[in-house]
mmCIF file of C-alpha atoms in Angstrom:
data_model
loop_
_atom_site.group_PDB
_atom_site.id
_atom_site.type_symbol
_atom_site.label_atom_id
_atom_site.label_comp_id
_atom_site.label_asym_id
_atom_site.label_seq_id
_atom_site.Cartn_x
_atom_site.Cartn_y
_atom_site.Cartn_z
ATOM 1 C CA MET A 1 264.417 162.838 170.491
ATOM 2 C CA ASN A 2 267.324 164.189 168.360
ATOM 3 C CA GLU A 3 267.007 166.835 165.603
ATOM 4 C CA SER A 4 266.704 164.281 162.744
ATOM 5 C CA GLU A 5 263.782 162.512 164.509
ATOM 6 C CA LYS A 6 262.087 165.820 164.958
ATOM 7 C CA GLU A 7 262.312 166.488 161.205
ATOM 8 C CA ILE A 8 260.672 163.178 160.388
ATOM 9 C CA VAL A 9 257.608 163.978 162.498
ATOM 10 C CA LYS A 10 257.304 167.544 161.286
ATOM 11 C CA ILE A 11 253.605 168.522 161.182
ATOM 12 C CA PRO A 12 252.558 169.638 157.662
ATOM 13 C CA THR A 13 251.105 173.125 157.178
ATOM 14 C CA GLN A 14 247.440 173.679 156.281
ATOM 15 C CA GLU A 15 248.462 174.534 152.709
ATOM 16 C CA GLU A 16 250.417 171.202 152.409
ATOM 17 C CA LEU A 17 247.457 169.275 153.805
ATOM 18 C CA LEU A 18 245.064 170.917 151.259
ATOM 19 C CA GLU A 19 247.507 170.139 148.346
ATOM 20 C CA ALA A 20 247.784 166.554 149.459
ATOM 21 C CA THR A 21 244.000 166.255 149.745
ATOM 22 C CA ARG A 22 243.566 167.678 146.237
ATOM 23 C CA THR A 23 246.125 165.221 144.882
ATOM 24 C CA ILE A 24 244.339 162.253 146.473
ATOM 25 C CA LEU A 25 241.011 163.308 145.216
ATOM 26 C CA GLU A 26 242.396 163.839 141.704
ATOM 27 C CA VAL A 27 244.066 160.377 141.767
ATOM 28 C CA LYS A 28 240.702 158.877 142.809
ATOM 29 C CA LYS A 29 238.951 160.716 140.022
ATOM 30 C CA SER A 30 241.551 159.556 137.473
ATOM 31 C CA ALA A 31 240.994 156.041 138.682
ATOM 32 C CA ARG A 32 237.258 156.400 138.370
ATOM 33 C CA LEU A 33 237.499 156.775 134.597
ATOM 34 C CA VAL A 34 239.743 153.800 133.981
ATOM 35 C CA SER A 35 237.844 151.698 136.557
ATOM 36 C CA PHE A 36 234.502 152.265 134.775
ATOM 37 C CA THR A 37 232.761 148.977 134.204
ATOM 38 C CA PRO A 38 229.605 148.381 132.267
ATOM 39 C CA TYR A 39 226.774 147.071 134.512
ATOM 40 C CA ASP A 40 225.802 144.242 132.107
ATOM 41 C CA GLU A 41 226.642 142.411 128.842
ATOM 42 C CA ASN A 42 224.572 144.768 126.691
ATOM 43 C CA GLN A 43 226.548 147.754 127.909
ATOM 44 C CA MET A 44 229.753 145.916 127.470
ATOM 45 C CA SER A 45 228.928 145.085 123.880
ATOM 46 C CA PHE A 46 228.812 148.821 123.117
ATOM 47 C CA PHE A 47 232.480 149.202 124.120
ATOM 48 C CA LYS A 48 233.594 145.932 122.447
ATOM 49 C CA SER A 49 231.723 146.340 119.186
ATOM 50 C CA GLU A 50 233.812 145.825 115.956
ATOM 51 C CA LYS A 51 231.619 148.118 113.909
ATOM 52 C CA ARG A 52 232.508 151.686 113.148
ATOM 53 C CA ARG A 53 228.922 152.815 113.724
ATOM 54 C CA ILE A 54 227.092 151.879 116.901
ATOM 55 C CA ALA A 55 223.626 152.804 118.081
ATOM 56 C CA VAL A 56 222.567 152.387 121.727
ATOM 57 C CA PHE A 57 218.782 152.294 122.236
ATOM 58 C CA GLY A 58 217.343 152.194 125.725
ATOM 59 C CA PRO A 59 214.810 153.513 128.187
ATOM 60 C CA ASN A 60 215.346 156.718 130.017
ATOM 61 C CA ARG A 61 217.673 156.683 133.080
ATOM 62 C CA HIS A 62 219.626 153.587 131.931
ATOM 63 C CA GLY A 63 223.099 155.178 131.716
ATOM 64 C CA LYS A 64 223.297 155.909 127.991
ATOM 65 C CA THR A 65 224.882 159.372 128.418
ATOM 66 C CA THR A 66 227.355 157.906 130.986
ATOM 67 C CA MET A 67 228.286 155.259 128.448
ATOM 68 C CA GLY A 68 228.965 157.926 125.861
ATOM 69 C CA THR A 69 230.914 160.107 128.253
ATOM 70 C CA ALA A 70 233.059 157.178 129.361
ATOM 71 C CA ARG A 71 233.904 156.213 125.697
ATOM 72 C CA VAL A 72 234.748 159.815 124.816
ATOM 73 C CA GLY A 73 236.790 160.097 128.056
ATOM 74 C CA PHE A 74 238.833 156.991 127.090
ATOM 75 C CA HIS A 75 239.650 158.471 123.615
ATOM 76 C CA PHE A 76 240.244 161.991 124.961
ATOM 77 C CA THR A 77 242.785 161.005 127.676
ATOM 78 C CA GLY A 78 244.220 157.852 126.123
ATOM 79 C CA TRP A 79 243.509 156.126 129.441
ATOM 80 C CA TYR A 80 241.604 152.878 128.933
ATOM 81 C CA PRO A 81 240.507 150.132 131.338
ATOM 82 C CA GLU A 82 242.007 146.714 130.911
ATOM 83 C CA TRP A 83 238.929 145.224 129.286
ATOM 84 C CA PHE A 84 238.733 147.821 126.468
ATOM 85 C CA PRO A 85 239.876 146.178 123.088
ATOM 86 C CA LYS A 86 243.490 147.256 122.385
ATOM 87 C CA HIS A 87 242.937 147.472 118.556
ATOM 88 C CA ARG A 88 240.160 150.012 119.147
ATOM 89 C CA ARG A 89 242.203 152.316 121.390
ATOM 90 C CA LEU A 90 243.273 155.652 120.071
ATOM 91 C CA LYS A 91 246.628 157.320 120.658
ATOM 92 C CA PRO A 92 246.360 160.976 121.786
ATOM 93 C CA PRO A 93 246.081 163.690 120.694
ATOM 94 C CA THR A 94 242.575 162.893 119.284
ATOM 95 C CA GLN A 95 239.960 164.996 117.662
ATOM 96 C CA GLY A 96 236.288 164.336 118.625
ATOM 97 C CA ARG A 97 232.916 165.814 118.307
ATOM 98 C CA VAL A 98 229.742 165.670 120.343
ATOM 99 C CA ILE A 99 226.354 166.607 118.986
ATOM 100 C CA ILE A 100 223.581 167.608 121.382
ATOM 101 C CA SER A 101 220.124 169.113 120.970
ATOM 102 C CA GLU A 102 220.864 172.553 122.472
ATOM 103 C CA TYR A 103 223.442 174.200 124.870
ATOM 104 C CA LYS A 104 221.215 175.561 127.671
ATOM 105 C CA GLU A 105 219.894 172.232 129.198
ATOM 106 C CA HIS A 106 221.427 169.356 127.263
ATOM 107 C CA GLY A 107 224.749 171.128 127.259
ATOM 108 C CA LYS A 108 224.577 171.566 131.022
ATOM 109 C CA VAL A 109 224.002 167.839 131.485
ATOM 110 C CA LEU A 110 226.946 167.014 129.230
ATOM 111 C CA VAL A 111 229.325 169.311 131.015
ATOM 112 C CA GLU A 112 228.358 167.856 134.396
ATOM 113 C CA LYS A 113 228.997 164.348 133.078
ATOM 114 C CA VAL A 114 232.454 165.404 131.769
ATOM 115 C CA LYS A 115 233.345 166.982 135.097
ATOM 116 C CA GLU A 116 232.141 163.809 136.810
ATOM 117 C CA TRP A 117 234.197 161.385 134.804
ATOM 118 C CA PHE A 118 237.136 163.223 133.204
ATOM 119 C CA PRO A 119 240.171 163.739 135.503
ATOM 120 C CA GLU A 120 240.492 167.422 136.153
ATOM 121 C CA ARG A 121 244.264 167.338 135.348
ATOM 122 C CA SER A 122 243.465 165.972 131.884
ATOM 123 C CA ILE A 123 241.711 169.204 130.830
ATOM 124 C CA LYS A 124 243.774 172.186 129.821
ATOM 125 C CA LYS A 125 241.034 174.592 128.818
ATOM 126 C CA TRP A 126 237.223 174.928 128.494
ATOM 127 C CA TYR A 127 236.136 176.988 125.456
ATOM 128 C CA LYS A 128 232.842 178.968 125.694
ATOM 129 C CA ASN A 129 230.741 180.908 123.195
ATOM 130 C CA PRO A 130 229.658 184.538 123.869
ATOM 131 C CA GLN A 131 226.594 183.200 125.649
ATOM 132 C CA GLY A 132 228.752 181.373 128.176
ATOM 133 C CA TYR A 133 228.090 177.811 127.009
ATOM 134 C CA VAL A 134 230.853 175.300 126.673
ATOM 135 C CA VAL A 135 231.563 174.567 123.000
ATOM 136 C CA GLY A 136 234.994 172.976 123.244
ATOM 137 C CA ILE A 137 237.367 171.140 125.570
ATOM 138 C CA GLU A 138 241.130 170.964 125.088
ATOM 139 C CA GLY A 139 243.246 168.382 126.811
ATOM 140 C CA VAL A 140 246.721 168.743 128.280
ATOM 141 C CA ASN A 141 247.778 166.043 125.794
ATOM 142 C CA GLY A 142 246.549 168.084 122.770
ATOM 143 C CA SER A 143 243.204 166.217 122.361
ATOM 144 C CA TYR A 144 240.165 168.408 121.572
ATOM 145 C CA ILE A 145 236.426 167.882 121.717
ATOM 146 C CA SER A 146 234.074 170.229 119.859
ATOM 147 C CA ILE A 147 230.428 170.460 121.005
ATOM 148 C CA LEU A 148 227.737 171.404 118.453
ATOM 149 C CA THR A 149 223.933 171.418 118.540
ATOM 150 C CA HIS A 150 220.920 170.669 116.402
ATOM 151 C CA GLU A 151 219.979 174.335 116.519
ATOM 152 C CA GLN A 152 223.007 175.419 114.536
ATOM 153 C CA GLU A 153 223.023 175.712 110.770
ATOM 154 C CA THR A 154 224.248 172.681 108.906
ATOM 155 C CA ARG A 155 227.291 174.585 107.477
ATOM 156 C CA ALA A 156 228.563 174.999 111.056
ATOM 157 C CA HIS A 157 228.885 171.165 111.154
ATOM 158 C CA GLU A 158 230.923 171.025 107.940
ATOM 159 C CA GLY A 159 234.669 171.113 107.413
ATOM 160 C CA TRP A 160 236.009 169.166 110.312
ATOM 161 C CA ALA A 161 238.180 166.022 110.522
ATOM 162 C CA GLY A 162 238.108 163.717 113.536
ATOM 163 C CA HIS A 163 238.569 160.265 115.117
ATOM 164 C CA TYR A 164 235.063 159.935 116.609
ATOM 165 C CA LEU A 165 231.592 161.410 116.615
ATOM 166 C CA TRP A 166 229.111 161.032 119.530
ATOM 167 C CA CYS A 167 225.417 161.961 119.007
ATOM 168 C CA ASP A 168 223.680 162.016 122.342
ATOM 169 C CA GLU A 169 219.989 161.585 121.390
ATOM 170 C CA PRO A 170 218.641 161.573 117.737
ATOM 171 C CA CYS A 171 220.336 163.921 115.392
ATOM 172 C CA PRO A 172 218.804 165.640 112.274
ATOM 173 C CA LYS A 173 220.018 163.800 109.161
ATOM 174 C CA ASP A 174 221.603 166.825 107.552
ATOM 175 C CA LYS A 175 223.759 167.431 110.645
ATOM 176 C CA PHE A 176 224.647 163.723 110.792
ATOM 177 C CA ILE A 177 225.887 163.578 107.209
ATOM 178 C CA ALA A 178 227.785 166.865 107.590
ATOM 179 C CA ASN A 179 229.673 165.405 110.544
ATOM 180 C CA LEU A 180 230.046 161.847 109.129
ATOM 181 C CA ARG A 181 232.150 163.344 106.314
ATOM 182 C CA GLY A 182 234.701 164.403 108.927
ATOM 183 C CA LEU A 183 235.369 160.842 109.886
ATOM 184 C CA VAL A 184 236.416 159.621 106.390
ATOM 185 C CA ASP A 185 240.111 160.632 106.473
ATOM 186 C CA ARG A 186 240.749 158.701 109.779
ATOM 187 C CA ASN A 187 238.172 155.961 109.333
ATOM 188 C CA GLY A 188 236.713 157.228 112.466
ATOM 189 C CA GLU A 189 233.833 155.829 114.550
ATOM 190 C CA CYS A 190 230.466 157.248 115.341
ATOM 191 C CA PHE A 191 228.019 156.269 118.011
ATOM 192 C CA PHE A 192 224.580 157.238 119.092
ATOM 193 C CA THR A 193 223.144 156.995 122.566
ATOM 194 C CA LEU A 194 219.411 157.676 122.435
ATOM 195 C CA THR A 195 215.845 157.365 123.441
ATOM 196 C CA PRO A 196 214.172 157.386 120.031
ATOM 197 C CA LEU A 197 211.550 159.966 120.342
ATOM 198 C CA SER A 198 212.153 161.719 116.991
ATOM 199 C CA GLU A 199 214.140 161.631 113.717
ATOM 200 C CA PRO A 200 212.454 158.628 111.963
ATOM 201 C CA TRP A 201 215.205 158.713 109.252
ATOM 202 C CA LEU A 202 217.542 157.095 111.774
ATOM 203 C CA SER A 203 215.369 153.975 111.922
ATOM 204 C CA ASP A 204 215.534 153.623 108.133
ATOM 205 C CA GLU A 205 219.315 154.220 108.124
ATOM 206 C CA ILE A 206 220.008 151.590 110.744
ATOM 207 C CA TYR A 207 217.442 148.958 110.000
ATOM 208 C CA GLU A 208 216.710 149.251 106.280
ATOM 209 C CA GLU A 209 219.277 151.194 104.275
ATOM 210 C CA ASN A 210 222.695 150.324 105.943
ATOM 211 C CA PRO A 211 222.105 147.589 108.544
ATOM 212 C CA HIS A 212 225.499 146.020 107.614
ATOM 213 C CA LEU A 213 227.270 149.174 108.862
ATOM 214 C CA TRP A 214 225.642 149.356 112.226
ATOM 215 C CA ASP A 215 225.896 147.456 115.548
ATOM 216 C CA VAL A 216 222.693 148.001 117.584
ATOM 217 C CA VAL A 217 222.752 147.729 121.410
ATOM 218 C CA ASP A 218 219.376 147.450 123.104
ATOM 219 C CA LEU A 219 219.543 148.173 126.854
ATOM 220 C CA GLU A 220 217.024 146.068 128.819
ATOM 221 C CA LEU A 221 214.249 147.574 130.930
ATOM 222 C CA TYR A 222 215.152 147.809 134.710
ATOM 223 C CA ALA A 223 218.804 146.770 133.893
ATOM 224 C CA ASN A 224 220.304 149.788 135.547
ATOM 225 C CA PRO A 225 221.306 148.547 139.091
ATOM 226 C CA TYR A 226 221.686 152.165 140.308
ATOM 227 C CA ILE A 227 217.986 153.084 139.733
ATOM 228 C CA SER A 228 215.242 151.391 141.706
ATOM 229 C CA ARG A 229 212.340 149.804 139.831
ATOM 230 C CA GLN A 230 209.940 151.848 141.943
ATOM 231 C CA ALA A 231 211.608 155.107 141.011
ATOM 232 C CA PHE A 232 211.569 154.293 137.286
ATOM 233 C CA ASP A 233 207.875 153.210 137.381
ATOM 234 C CA GLU A 234 206.994 156.436 139.107
ATOM 235 C CA PHE A 235 208.713 158.331 136.344
ATOM 236 C CA LEU A 236 206.940 156.344 133.652
ATOM 237 C CA SER A 237 203.581 157.010 135.281
ATOM 238 C CA SER A 238 203.823 160.697 134.313
ATOM 239 C CA VAL A 239 204.861 159.959 130.690
ATOM 240 C CA ASP A 240 202.543 160.626 127.749
ATOM 241 C CA PRO A 241 201.216 157.206 126.634
ATOM 242 C CA SER A 242 202.314 157.942 123.080
ATOM 243 C CA GLU A 243 205.904 158.188 124.269
ATOM 244 C CA LEU A 244 205.922 154.932 126.367
ATOM 245 C CA PRO A 245 207.437 152.715 123.621
ATOM 246 C CA ALA A 246 210.460 154.934 123.437
ATOM 247 C CA ARG A 247 210.848 155.915 127.078
ATOM 248 C CA LYS A 248 210.155 152.498 128.557
ATOM 249 C CA PHE A 249 211.557 150.112 125.894
ATOM 250 C CA GLY A 250 213.797 152.347 123.730
ATOM 251 C CA LYS A 251 211.740 151.635 120.594
ATOM 252 C CA PHE A 252 211.321 154.089 117.712
ATOM 253 C CA ILE A 253 208.180 156.208 117.642
ATOM 254 C CA HIS A 254 207.606 159.009 115.087
ATOM 255 C CA LEU A 255 206.191 161.996 116.860
ATOM 256 C CA GLU A 256 205.324 165.611 115.963
ATOM 257 C CA GLY A 257 202.354 164.610 113.880
ATOM 258 C CA ALA A 258 203.988 161.869 111.879
ATOM 259 C CA VAL A 259 202.057 159.076 113.686
ATOM 260 C CA TYR A 260 198.743 159.358 115.383
ATOM 261 C CA SER A 261 198.136 157.002 118.338
ATOM 262 C CA ALA A 262 194.407 156.774 117.551
ATOM 263 C CA PHE A 263 195.000 155.868 113.857
ATOM 264 C CA SER A 264 193.670 152.437 112.725
ATOM 265 C CA ARG A 265 194.136 151.136 109.208
ATOM 266 C CA ALA A 266 190.996 149.021 109.637
ATOM 267 C CA ARG A 267 188.934 152.033 110.615
ATOM 268 C CA HIS A 268 190.412 154.918 108.750
ATOM 269 C CA ILE A 269 191.338 153.432 105.409
ATOM 270 C CA VAL A 270 188.422 152.549 103.093
ATOM 271 C CA PRO A 271 188.273 151.218 99.570
ATOM 272 C CA SER A 272 188.586 153.746 96.716
ATOM 273 C CA GLN A 273 185.220 155.309 95.838
ATOM 274 C CA LYS A 274 183.740 158.316 94.117
ATOM 275 C CA LEU A 275 183.014 161.152 96.456
ATOM 276 C CA PRO A 276 179.872 163.267 96.122
ATOM 277 C CA GLU A 277 180.551 166.341 94.027
ATOM 278 C CA HIS A 278 178.774 168.706 96.414
ATOM 279 C CA TRP A 279 181.259 167.930 99.334
ATOM 280 C CA PRO A 280 183.518 170.950 100.007
ATOM 281 C CA ARG A 281 187.123 170.214 98.855
ATOM 282 C CA PHE A 282 190.433 171.818 99.595
ATOM 283 C CA HIS A 283 194.100 171.359 98.688
ATOM 284 C CA VAL A 284 197.127 171.632 100.974
ATOM 285 C CA VAL A 285 200.708 172.226 99.809
ATOM 286 C CA ASP A 286 203.895 171.965 101.919
ATOM 287 C CA PRO A 287 206.584 173.401 99.648
ATOM 288 C CA HIS A 288 210.204 172.363 99.892
ATOM 289 C CA ASP A 289 213.449 173.723 98.348
ATOM 290 C CA ARG A 290 215.156 170.448 97.488
ATOM 291 C CA ARG A 291 212.620 167.723 97.917
ATOM 292 C CA PRO A 292 209.271 167.512 96.049
ATOM 293 C CA PHE A 293 206.284 169.423 97.353
ATOM 294 C CA ALA A 294 204.166 167.374 99.765
ATOM 295 C CA MET A 295 200.529 167.812 98.793
ATOM 296 C CA GLY A 296 197.149 166.439 99.821
ATOM 297 C CA TRP A 297 193.574 166.712 98.465
ATOM 298 C CA TYR A 298 190.754 166.578 100.901
ATOM 299 C CA ALA A 299 186.927 166.621 101.019
ATOM 300 C CA ILE A 300 184.576 167.223 103.986
ATOM 301 C CA ASP A 301 181.330 165.207 104.335
ATOM 302 C CA PRO A 302 178.116 166.435 105.978
ATOM 303 C CA THR A 303 179.218 165.077 109.380
ATOM 304 C CA ASN A 304 182.445 167.137 109.182
ATOM 305 C CA ARG A 305 184.680 164.104 108.653
ATOM 306 C CA VAL A 306 187.723 164.766 106.477
ATOM 307 C CA TRP A 307 188.382 162.391 103.552
ATOM 308 C CA VAL A 308 191.831 162.296 102.086
ATOM 309 C CA TYR A 309 191.279 161.228 98.456
ATOM 310 C CA ASP A 310 194.684 161.852 96.917
ATOM 311 C CA GLU A 311 198.265 162.780 97.834
ATOM 312 C CA TYR A 312 201.637 163.610 96.195
ATOM 313 C CA PRO A 313 204.111 161.976 96.034
ATOM 314 C CA ARG A 314 201.990 158.789 95.579
ATOM 315 C CA ASP A 315 203.075 155.311 96.756
ATOM 316 C CA GLN A 316 206.346 156.548 98.271
ATOM 317 C CA MET A 317 207.635 157.272 101.732
ATOM 318 C CA PHE A 318 208.178 161.044 101.545
ATOM 319 C CA HIS A 319 210.971 161.178 104.145
ATOM 320 C CA LYS A 320 213.101 158.847 101.963
ATOM 321 C CA ILE A 321 213.048 161.243 99.020
ATOM 322 C CA GLN A 322 216.095 163.519 99.237
ATOM 323 C CA SER A 323 215.838 165.571 96.088
ATOM 324 C CA THR A 324 213.809 166.291 92.950
ATOM 325 C CA THR A 325 214.326 167.832 89.498
ATOM 326 C CA LEU A 326 210.834 169.177 89.341
ATOM 327 C CA LYS A 327 210.274 172.992 89.065
ATOM 328 C CA ILE A 328 207.448 175.114 90.423
ATOM 329 C CA ASN A 329 205.678 174.941 87.017
ATOM 330 C CA ASP A 330 205.800 171.160 87.113
ATOM 331 C CA PHE A 331 203.982 171.130 90.472
ATOM 332 C CA VAL A 332 201.449 173.602 89.083
ATOM 333 C CA THR A 333 200.716 171.117 86.296
ATOM 334 C CA ILE A 334 200.324 168.298 88.788
ATOM 335 C CA ILE A 335 197.820 170.296 90.773
ATOM 336 C CA ARG A 336 195.827 171.372 87.735
ATOM 337 C CA ASN A 337 195.721 167.745 86.461
ATOM 338 C CA GLN A 338 194.488 166.557 89.844
ATOM 339 C CA GLU A 339 191.840 169.279 90.164
ATOM 340 C CA GLY A 340 190.569 168.426 86.633
ATOM 341 C CA GLN A 341 189.975 164.792 87.543
ATOM 342 C CA ASP A 342 186.499 163.456 88.472
ATOM 343 C CA ASN A 343 186.735 162.304 92.046
#
C-alpha cells in the first residue's frame, strides 16, 4: 500500500466522529420538520386553510400542540414541506407570537415541542425571564417568536406587530384582542389549537359573531394513530364527567360555575309568581369597572330552596356586554327600584 492509499483509509479521530454524528443527527432533525405529514384529512385542512383565522378543536392527546408547533416551525425557519400551499408560505425573517396559559408547566411543554421539531441549527438564542422561563426564541435567519401568558397584564400583550399568532388552548378575550391588533399591518394569520374547557366568548366569536372569518377544524375521536384507543379510554375514565364533552369530543363547555351539570330548565325554571312576603330575601352584586354590574335578587323558602326572582341585566347574555355608560348612582337607583317592587 503506497502513501496516497494510506491517506485515503485514514482513521478519523474521536472528535471527528462525534462531529460527524452531530451533523447527521442535525440533518435528520432538520428533515423531520419538513417531512412532517398530517395524520388525516382534518389535520391537513388546518395547514391548507384559506382563512386568516383558524380554530382547531379536538380531544386531548390528538396532536393539536404538535400541529401548532409544526406550523410555527415552518414560518420560523422558512422551510416548508412540498404539500404546504406556496401562497401561504412566509419569507424569513418572520415575527410570531405564541400565547400559553402559564410558563411553569405549559411553557415547559411548549419548549419541549420546539426542541423536538425545530432544527437546533435554526435557533440562534433562547431568551429567558428572571425566573428562568423561556419568553423568546431568535432564529439564525432573524426570525423571532415571543411567548406570553394569560397571567400577564393585558398591556404586556399590546404594541407588537407580527406575521402570525398562535394561541395554544383558550385565551382570555382581552389578551386575544390586544394581540390581534398586531397582525393588522401584515395581514397576519392567527390560529387556535384547543380543548374548549373555558373562555365561552370564543364560541360566540367563532360560531355567532364572526363565523365568516374563521375556519373550524374538528379532530375526530380516536383519529391519532400514535395513541392506542385503550390508553385514551383509560385517560377518559379518570376525567370529571362535566369535562367529558370537551376532553372526549372537543366540544365547548362553560366551566367555573357558568354552567351546572345538574341544571334542568324543566325542573328549575317555573312560571312567574308572587313569592310570600315572609320569605327571607337577599341581593347579590358583582361590580365591574367597564361592564354593567351583574346583580341578582333571591328568596329562601321554608325548605331552604333558593328562588331567583330577578336579575340585572335582564334578557341579555352578560358576557356579550363589553361596556356601559351607567355610573354607580345609576345602579343604586336600579337596586332601590327593584327593592321597592312587590314580588
